[in-house]
Coordinates of C-alpha atoms and ligand atoms in Angstrom, one line a residue:
M1036 CA 0.0 0.0 0.0
N1037 CA 1.1 3.5 -0.6
V1038 CA 1.3 6.0 2.2
N1039 CA 2.0 9.5 1.0
G1040 CA 3.6 8.1 -2.2
R1041 CA 5.8 5.5 -0.5
H1042 CA 5.1 1.8 -0.7
Y1043 CA 4.8 0.1 2.7
R1044 CA 4.1 -3.3 4.0
T1045 CA 3.1 -3.6 7.6
I1046 CA 6.2 -5.5 8.7
W1047 CA 9.7 -5.6 7.3
L1048 CA 13.3 -6.2 8.2
N1049 CA 15.1 -3.2 9.6
A1050 CA 18.0 -1.7 7.6
D1051 CA 20.4 -3.5 10.1
G1052 CA 19.2 -6.8 8.5
W1053 CA 17.9 -8.5 11.7
A1054 CA 15.6 -6.3 13.7
V1055 CA 11.9 -6.1 12.7
D1056 CA 10.1 -2.9 11.9
I1057 CA 6.3 -2.5 12.3
I1058 CA 3.8 0.3 12.1
D1059 CA 2.4 1.1 15.6
Q1060 CA -1.4 0.7 15.0
T1061 CA -2.3 2.1 18.4
K1062 CA -1.4 5.5 17.2
F1063 CA -3.7 5.5 14.1
P1064 CA -5.3 7.5 12.5
H1065 CA -3.5 10.5 13.8
V1066 CA 0.1 9.4 14.0
F1067 CA 2.1 7.2 11.6
E1068 CA 5.0 5.8 13.6
V1069 CA 7.4 3.0 12.9
V1070 CA 8.6 0.9 15.8
T1071 CA 11.6 -1.5 15.8
L1072 CA 11.3 -4.9 17.5
R1073 CA 14.6 -6.4 18.7
T1074 CA 13.6 -9.2 21.1
P1075 CA 11.0 -11.9 21.3
E1076 CA 9.6 -10.0 24.3
E1077 CA 9.1 -6.9 22.2
A1078 CA 7.4 -8.9 19.6
A1079 CA 5.1 -10.5 22.2
F1080 CA 4.3 -7.0 23.6
A1081 CA 3.5 -5.7 20.1
I1082 CA 1.0 -8.5 19.6
K1083 CA -0.6 -8.4 23.0
D1084 CA -0.9 -4.6 23.2
M1085 CA -2.1 -4.5 19.6
L1086 CA 0.6 -2.4 18.0
V1087 CA 0.1 -5.1 15.4
R1088 CA -3.2 -6.8 15.1
G1089 CA -5.4 -8.6 12.6
A1090 CA -5.1 -12.4 12.3
P1091 CA -2.5 -12.7 9.4
L1092 CA -0.2 -9.9 10.7
I1093 CA -0.3 -11.4 14.2
G1094 CA 1.0 -14.7 12.7
V1095 CA 3.8 -13.1 10.8
T1096 CA 4.9 -11.0 13.7
A1097 CA 5.0 -14.1 15.9
A1098 CA 7.1 -15.9 13.3
Y1099 CA 9.6 -13.0 13.3
G1100 CA 9.5 -13.1 17.1
M1101 CA 10.8 -16.6 16.9
A1102 CA 13.5 -15.4 14.6
L1103 CA 14.5 -12.7 17.0
A1104 CA 14.6 -15.3 19.8
M1105 CA 16.8 -17.7 17.7
R1106 CA 19.2 -14.9 17.0
Q1107 CA 19.7 -14.4 20.8
D1108 CA 19.9 -18.1 21.7
A1109 CA 19.1 -21.0 19.4
S1110 CA 19.0 -23.8 22.0
D1111 CA 16.1 -26.2 22.3
A1112 CA 15.1 -24.5 25.6
A1113 CA 15.1 -21.1 24.0
L1114 CA 13.0 -22.4 21.1
E1115 CA 10.4 -23.9 23.4
G1116 CA 10.5 -20.7 25.6
A1117 CA 9.9 -18.4 22.6
Y1118 CA 7.0 -20.6 21.4
E1119 CA 5.3 -20.5 24.8
L1120 CA 5.8 -16.7 25.2
L1121 CA 4.4 -15.9 21.8
V1122 CA 1.5 -18.4 21.5
K1123 CA -0.1 -17.0 24.7
T1124 CA -0.2 -13.4 23.4
R1125 CA -3.7 -13.5 21.9
P1126 CA -6.1 -16.5 22.1
T1127 CA -8.6 -16.2 19.2
A1128 CA -6.8 -15.7 15.9
I1129 CA -5.6 -19.1 14.8
N1130 CA -2.9 -17.7 12.4
L1131 CA -0.7 -17.1 15.5
K1132 CA -0.6 -20.8 16.4
W1133 CA -0.5 -21.8 12.7
A1134 CA 2.6 -19.7 12.1
L1135 CA 4.3 -20.7 15.3
D1136 CA 3.6 -24.4 14.7
G1137 CA 5.1 -24.0 11.2
M1138 CA 8.2 -22.4 12.7
M1139 CA 8.6 -25.3 15.1
R1140 CA 8.2 -27.9 12.4
V1141 CA 11.0 -26.2 10.4
L1142 CA 13.3 -25.3 13.3
K1143 CA 13.2 -28.3 15.6
P1144 CA 15.0 -30.8 13.4
H1145 CA 17.8 -28.2 12.8
A1146 CA 21.0 -28.1 14.8
A1147 CA 21.1 -24.8 16.9
G1148 CA 23.8 -23.4 14.6
G1149 CA 21.5 -23.1 11.6
R1150 CA 18.3 -22.1 13.4
A1151 CA 18.5 -18.3 13.2
A1152 CA 18.9 -18.2 9.5
Q1153 CA 16.2 -20.8 9.0
A1154 CA 13.8 -18.9 11.2
Y1155 CA 14.3 -15.6 9.3
A1156 CA 13.8 -17.5 6.0
R1157 CA 10.6 -19.2 7.2
A1158 CA 9.2 -15.9 8.6
A1159 CA 9.9 -14.2 5.3
A1160 CA 8.2 -17.0 3.5
I1161 CA 5.1 -16.7 5.6
A1162 CA 5.0 -13.0 4.9
E1163 CA 5.3 -13.5 1.2
E1164 CA 2.7 -16.3 1.2
D1165 CA 0.3 -13.9 3.0
V1166 CA 0.7 -11.3 0.2
A1167 CA 0.1 -13.9 -2.5
I1168 CA -3.0 -15.3 -0.7
N1169 CA -4.5 -11.8 -0.3
Q1170 CA -3.9 -11.0 -4.0
A1171 CA -5.7 -14.2 -5.0
I1172 CA -8.6 -13.3 -2.6
G1173 CA -8.7 -9.9 -4.3
R1174 CA -9.0 -11.5 -7.7
N1175 CA -11.7 -14.0 -6.6
G1176 CA -13.7 -11.4 -4.7
F1177 CA -13.4 -9.0 -7.6
A1178 CA -15.5 -11.3 -9.7
I1179 CA -18.4 -11.0 -7.2
I1180 CA -18.3 -7.2 -7.1
R1181 CA -18.1 -7.1 -10.9
N1182 CA -21.2 -9.3 -11.2
I1183 CA -23.1 -7.0 -8.8
A1184 CA -21.9 -4.0 -10.7
A1185 CA -23.1 -5.5 -14.0
R1186 CA -26.5 -6.3 -12.5
K1187 CA -26.9 -2.7 -11.2
G1188 CA -26.1 -1.1 -14.5
P1189 CA -23.4 1.3 -15.9
G1190 CA -22.1 3.9 -13.6
E1191 CA -24.0 2.6 -10.5
T1192 CA -22.0 2.4 -7.3
V1193 CA -21.6 -1.0 -5.5
N1194 CA -22.1 -0.4 -1.8
I1195 CA -20.1 -2.7 0.4
L1196 CA -20.3 -2.9 4.2
T1197 CA -17.3 -4.1 6.2
H1198 CA -16.6 -4.5 9.9
C1199 CA -13.4 -4.0 11.9
N1200 CA -10.2 -3.8 9.9
A1201 CA -9.5 -6.8 7.6
G1202 CA -7.4 -4.6 5.5
W1203 CA -3.8 -3.9 4.5
L1204 CA -3.1 -3.1 8.2
A1205 CA -4.4 -6.5 9.3
T1206 CA -2.1 -8.4 6.9
V1207 CA 1.3 -7.9 5.3
D1208 CA -0.3 -6.2 2.3
W1209 CA -3.6 -5.8 0.5
G1210 CA -5.8 -7.1 3.3
T1211 CA -8.4 -9.9 3.0
A1212 CA -11.8 -8.2 3.0
T1213 CA -10.3 -5.1 1.4
A1214 CA -8.4 -6.9 -1.4
P1215 CA -11.5 -7.4 -3.6
I1216 CA -12.5 -3.8 -2.9
Y1217 CA -9.1 -2.4 -3.9
T1218 CA -9.0 -4.7 -7.0
A1219 CA -12.5 -3.5 -8.0
H1220 CA -11.7 0.2 -7.4
D1221 CA -8.4 -0.1 -9.3
A1222 CA -10.3 -1.7 -12.2
G1223 CA -12.6 1.3 -12.4
I1224 CA -15.7 -0.2 -10.8
P1225 CA -17.4 2.5 -8.7
V1226 CA -17.4 1.2 -5.2
H1227 CA -18.4 2.8 -1.9
V1228 CA -17.6 1.2 1.5
W1229 CA -19.8 1.5 4.6
V1230 CA -17.1 1.3 7.4
D1231 CA -18.4 0.1 10.8
E1232 CA -16.6 2.1 13.4
T1233 CA -16.1 -1.2 15.4
R1234 CA -16.2 -0.3 19.1
P1235 CA -14.5 -0.6 21.4
R1236 CA -11.1 -0.1 19.7
N1237 CA -12.6 1.5 16.6
Q1238 CA -10.5 -0.5 14.1
G1239 CA -13.0 0.5 11.4
A1240 CA -13.0 4.2 12.1
S1241 CA -9.3 4.6 12.7
L1242 CA -7.7 1.9 10.5
T1243 CA -10.1 0.9 7.7
A1244 CA -11.1 4.5 7.0
W1245 CA -7.5 5.6 7.0
E1246 CA -6.5 2.9 4.5
L1247 CA -9.4 3.6 2.2
L1248 CA -8.7 7.3 2.4
H1249 CA -5.1 6.8 1.3
H1250 CA -6.1 4.5 -1.5
G1251 CA -8.8 6.9 -2.7
V1252 CA -11.7 4.6 -2.2
P1253 CA -15.0 6.4 -1.4
H1254 CA -16.3 5.4 2.1
T1255 CA -18.4 6.5 5.0
V1256 CA -17.8 5.7 8.6
I1257 CA -21.0 4.6 10.5
P1258 CA -21.7 3.8 14.1
D1259 CA -21.8 0.1 14.6
N1260 CA -25.6 0.0 15.0
T1261 CA -26.3 1.5 11.6
G1262 CA -25.8 -1.4 9.2
G1263 CA -29.2 -3.0 9.7
H1264 CA -31.0 0.2 8.9
L1265 CA -29.0 0.7 5.7
M1266 CA -29.7 -2.9 4.6
Q1267 CA -33.5 -2.4 5.2
H1268 CA -33.3 0.6 2.8
G1269 CA -31.4 -1.2 0.0
L1270 CA -28.2 0.8 0.7
V1271 CA -25.9 -2.2 1.0
D1272 CA -25.3 -4.5 -2.0
M1273 CA -23.0 -6.9 -0.1
A1274 CA -21.0 -7.3 3.1
I1275 CA -17.4 -8.5 3.2
V1276 CA -15.7 -9.2 6.5
G1277 CA -12.5 -10.9 7.6
T1278 CA -12.1 -13.8 10.0
D1279 CA -9.8 -14.7 12.9
R1280 CA -10.7 -18.4 12.9
T1281 CA -13.0 -20.4 10.6
T1282 CA -14.0 -23.9 11.7
A1283 CA -14.0 -27.1 9.6
R1284 CA -17.7 -26.6 8.9
G1285 CA -17.4 -22.9 8.1
D1286 CA -18.4 -21.1 11.3
V1287 CA -16.6 -17.8 11.3
C1288 CA -15.1 -16.1 14.3
N1289 CA -14.4 -12.4 13.8
K1290 CA -14.5 -9.1 15.6
I1291 CA -17.4 -8.6 18.0
G1292 CA -20.4 -7.4 16.2
T1293 CA -19.9 -9.4 13.0
Y1294 CA -22.6 -11.8 14.0
L1295 CA -25.2 -9.0 14.3
K1296 CA -24.3 -7.8 10.8
A1297 CA -24.7 -11.3 9.4
L1298 CA -28.2 -11.6 11.0
A1299 CA -29.2 -8.3 9.5
A1300 CA -27.9 -9.3 6.2
H1301 CA -29.7 -12.6 6.3
D1302 CA -33.0 -10.9 7.2
N1303 CA -32.6 -8.4 4.3
G1304 CA -31.3 -10.8 1.6
V1305 CA -27.9 -9.0 1.5
P1306 CA -25.0 -11.4 0.5
F1307 CA -22.7 -11.8 3.4
Y1308 CA -19.2 -12.9 2.3
V1309 CA -16.1 -13.7 4.4
A1310 CA -12.6 -13.3 3.0
L1311 CA -10.8 -16.4 4.2
P1312 CA -7.1 -17.0 3.8
S1313 CA -6.5 -20.7 4.3
P1314 CA -4.1 -20.3 7.3
T1315 CA -7.2 -19.0 9.2
I1316 CA -9.0 -22.3 8.9
D1317 CA -8.8 -24.4 12.1
F1318 CA -9.7 -27.9 11.1
T1319 CA -9.5 -29.0 14.7
V1320 CA -12.7 -27.2 15.6
V1321 CA -16.2 -27.7 14.2
D1322 CA -18.7 -25.8 16.4
G1323 CA -17.4 -22.3 16.5
V1324 CA -19.7 -21.0 19.2
R1325 CA -18.8 -23.7 21.7
E1326 CA -15.2 -24.4 20.8
I1327 CA -13.4 -21.2 19.9
P1328 CA -11.9 -19.3 22.9
I1329 CA -13.2 -15.7 22.8
E1330 CA -10.6 -13.2 24.0
Q1331 CA -11.9 -10.9 26.8
R1332 CA -9.9 -7.7 27.0
G1333 CA -9.6 -5.0 29.6
G1334 CA -12.6 -2.9 30.6
H1335 CA -10.6 0.3 29.9
E1336 CA -11.2 -0.1 26.2
V1337 CA -14.9 0.1 26.8
S1338 CA -15.0 2.8 29.5
H1339 CA -12.6 5.2 27.8
L1340 CA -12.1 6.7 24.3
T1341 CA -9.0 8.2 22.8
G1342 CA -9.0 10.9 20.1
R1343 CA -7.6 14.2 18.9
T1344 CA -8.7 17.5 20.3
E1345 CA -9.4 20.6 18.2
D1346 CA -6.0 21.9 19.0
G1347 CA -4.2 18.7 18.0
R1348 CA -3.6 17.0 21.3
I1349 CA -4.3 13.2 21.7
E1350 CA -6.4 12.7 24.8
T1351 CA -8.2 9.9 26.5
V1352 CA -11.5 10.5 28.2
E1353 CA -13.8 8.4 30.3
I1354 CA -17.3 7.8 29.0
V1355 CA -18.8 5.4 31.5
P1356 CA -19.8 6.4 35.1
R1357 CA -17.3 5.2 37.6
G1358 CA -18.8 2.2 39.4
S1359 CA -20.6 0.8 36.3
K1360 CA -19.3 -2.6 35.3
V1361 CA -18.1 -3.1 31.7
A1362 CA -17.5 -6.2 29.6
N1363 CA -15.2 -6.5 26.6
Y1364 CA -15.6 -9.6 24.5
A1365 CA -13.4 -9.1 21.5
F1366 CA -14.9 -11.6 19.0
D1367 CA -18.1 -13.4 18.2
V1368 CA -19.0 -16.4 16.0
T1369 CA -21.2 -16.2 12.9
P1370 CA -22.6 -19.7 12.2
A1371 CA -21.9 -21.0 8.7
R1372 CA -25.6 -20.8 7.8
F1373 CA -25.4 -17.0 7.6
V1374 CA -22.4 -16.9 5.3
T1375 CA -23.1 -16.6 1.6
G1376 CA -19.6 -17.7 0.6
L1377 CA -16.0 -17.9 1.7
I1378 CA -13.7 -15.9 -0.6
T1379 CA -10.5 -17.9 -0.4
E1380 CA -7.3 -17.9 -2.4
R1381 CA -8.6 -21.0 -4.3
G1382 CA -11.9 -19.5 -5.2
V1383 CA -15.3 -18.6 -3.7
I1384 CA -16.6 -21.7 -1.9
A1385 CA -19.6 -22.6 0.2
A1386 CA -19.3 -22.3 4.0
N1387 CA -19.7 -26.0 4.7
R1388 CA -17.4 -28.9 5.7
E1389 CA -17.4 -30.6 2.3
A1390 CA -16.5 -27.5 0.3
I1391 CA -13.8 -26.4 2.6
A1392 CA -12.2 -29.9 2.7
R1393 CA -12.4 -30.1 -1.1
A1394 CA -10.7 -26.8 -1.5
F1395 CA -7.9 -27.5 1.0
P1396 CA -7.5 -31.3 1.1
E1397 CA -3.9 -31.1 2.2
R1398 CA -4.8 -29.0 5.3
A1399 CA -8.0 -31.0 6.1
A1400 CA -5.9 -34.2 6.1
Q1401 CA -3.3 -33.0 8.6
Ligands
MRU279 O1 -8.7 -7.5 17.5 P1 -8.1 -7.4 16.1 O2 -8.0 -5.9 15.7 O3 -6.9 -8.2 15.9 O4 -9.3 -8.1 15.2 C1 -9.1 -8.1 13.9 C2 -10.3 -8.7 13.2 O5 -11.3 -9.1 13.8 C3 -10.2 -8.9 11.7 O6 -11.4 -8.8 11.1 C4 -9.6 -10.3 11.4 O7 -8.4 -10.4 12.1 C5 -9.4 -10.5 10.0 S1 -8.0 -9.7 9.4 C6 -7.6 -10.0 7.8

């Protein structure tokens, strides 16, 4: 993605050749700041405190965290220790465990001497794979948008609703849910995006809106409770959201509030698509509602809001009476029956066990 005319990914090797640079997403949309990670502890902190977030980017950051650990100490004990440190950072997005398990498979058989180089190579490969997957999702999702545009007629805008940030900032590049949108926009199809603000951390208002603005995609930020009303009035042609974990039968776990949008879409006959990179499929779970651990985060994210004042200061204010309890469930699960289709790197498939296993037989068999 281009930021002020310069191409960025969300994670890259520092000029020193070993440290890892990321963009601090807690500062968005007001400050663009690059942070350098030098230790596995710093990588773990960046994931846990959400300097980086989004399922695919969490996975890549964890992989580089292992590389940083191996550079310090490539012993078996250090390898196990780094895995334990990183795998505990966030519980819901499965890409974290997928990436770390992949690192372990590659690194364990190696003698300590070669582990650091192997770790950097594997982390870089995971990052490259993410970009290629997202580009393919972009091409496959583009076909859906193009069909809707053709049905609507020449010059008519396709209105797409999205939730949270499943964009460039949630991945290494392109995004998952945004990849079809960027592809359609770049191909000249008029698209407009309804951006759910996505309380409590506002990844829609502060990240998705920022991305779309920089790419020149027309969009409107809406309070989270608005989508249903828009759908009732024919103002949403389709929804595309991301996923943090999709089960073997196609249940989709994503940012809290996704389920409510899926219900509204179902009630109004609005196609509800999920952009699904294959590393986000967890073939070990079937019933998403019962089996996926839902992260519960600190109450401060609900009781407080951070923003920019008129005179440019970044300030945090309290919006809940002291003494009121708050709850902060970070994700919810949308059952497969509410998902119109899964936009994967291997095509758009039905959200059911057979279609998923058919599209990814090598993963299903593991
Ligand atoms: O808590 P976050 O910001 O990490 O949650 C991110 C999401 O829910 C995204 O929609 C999901 O990770 C898909 S990202 C391609």
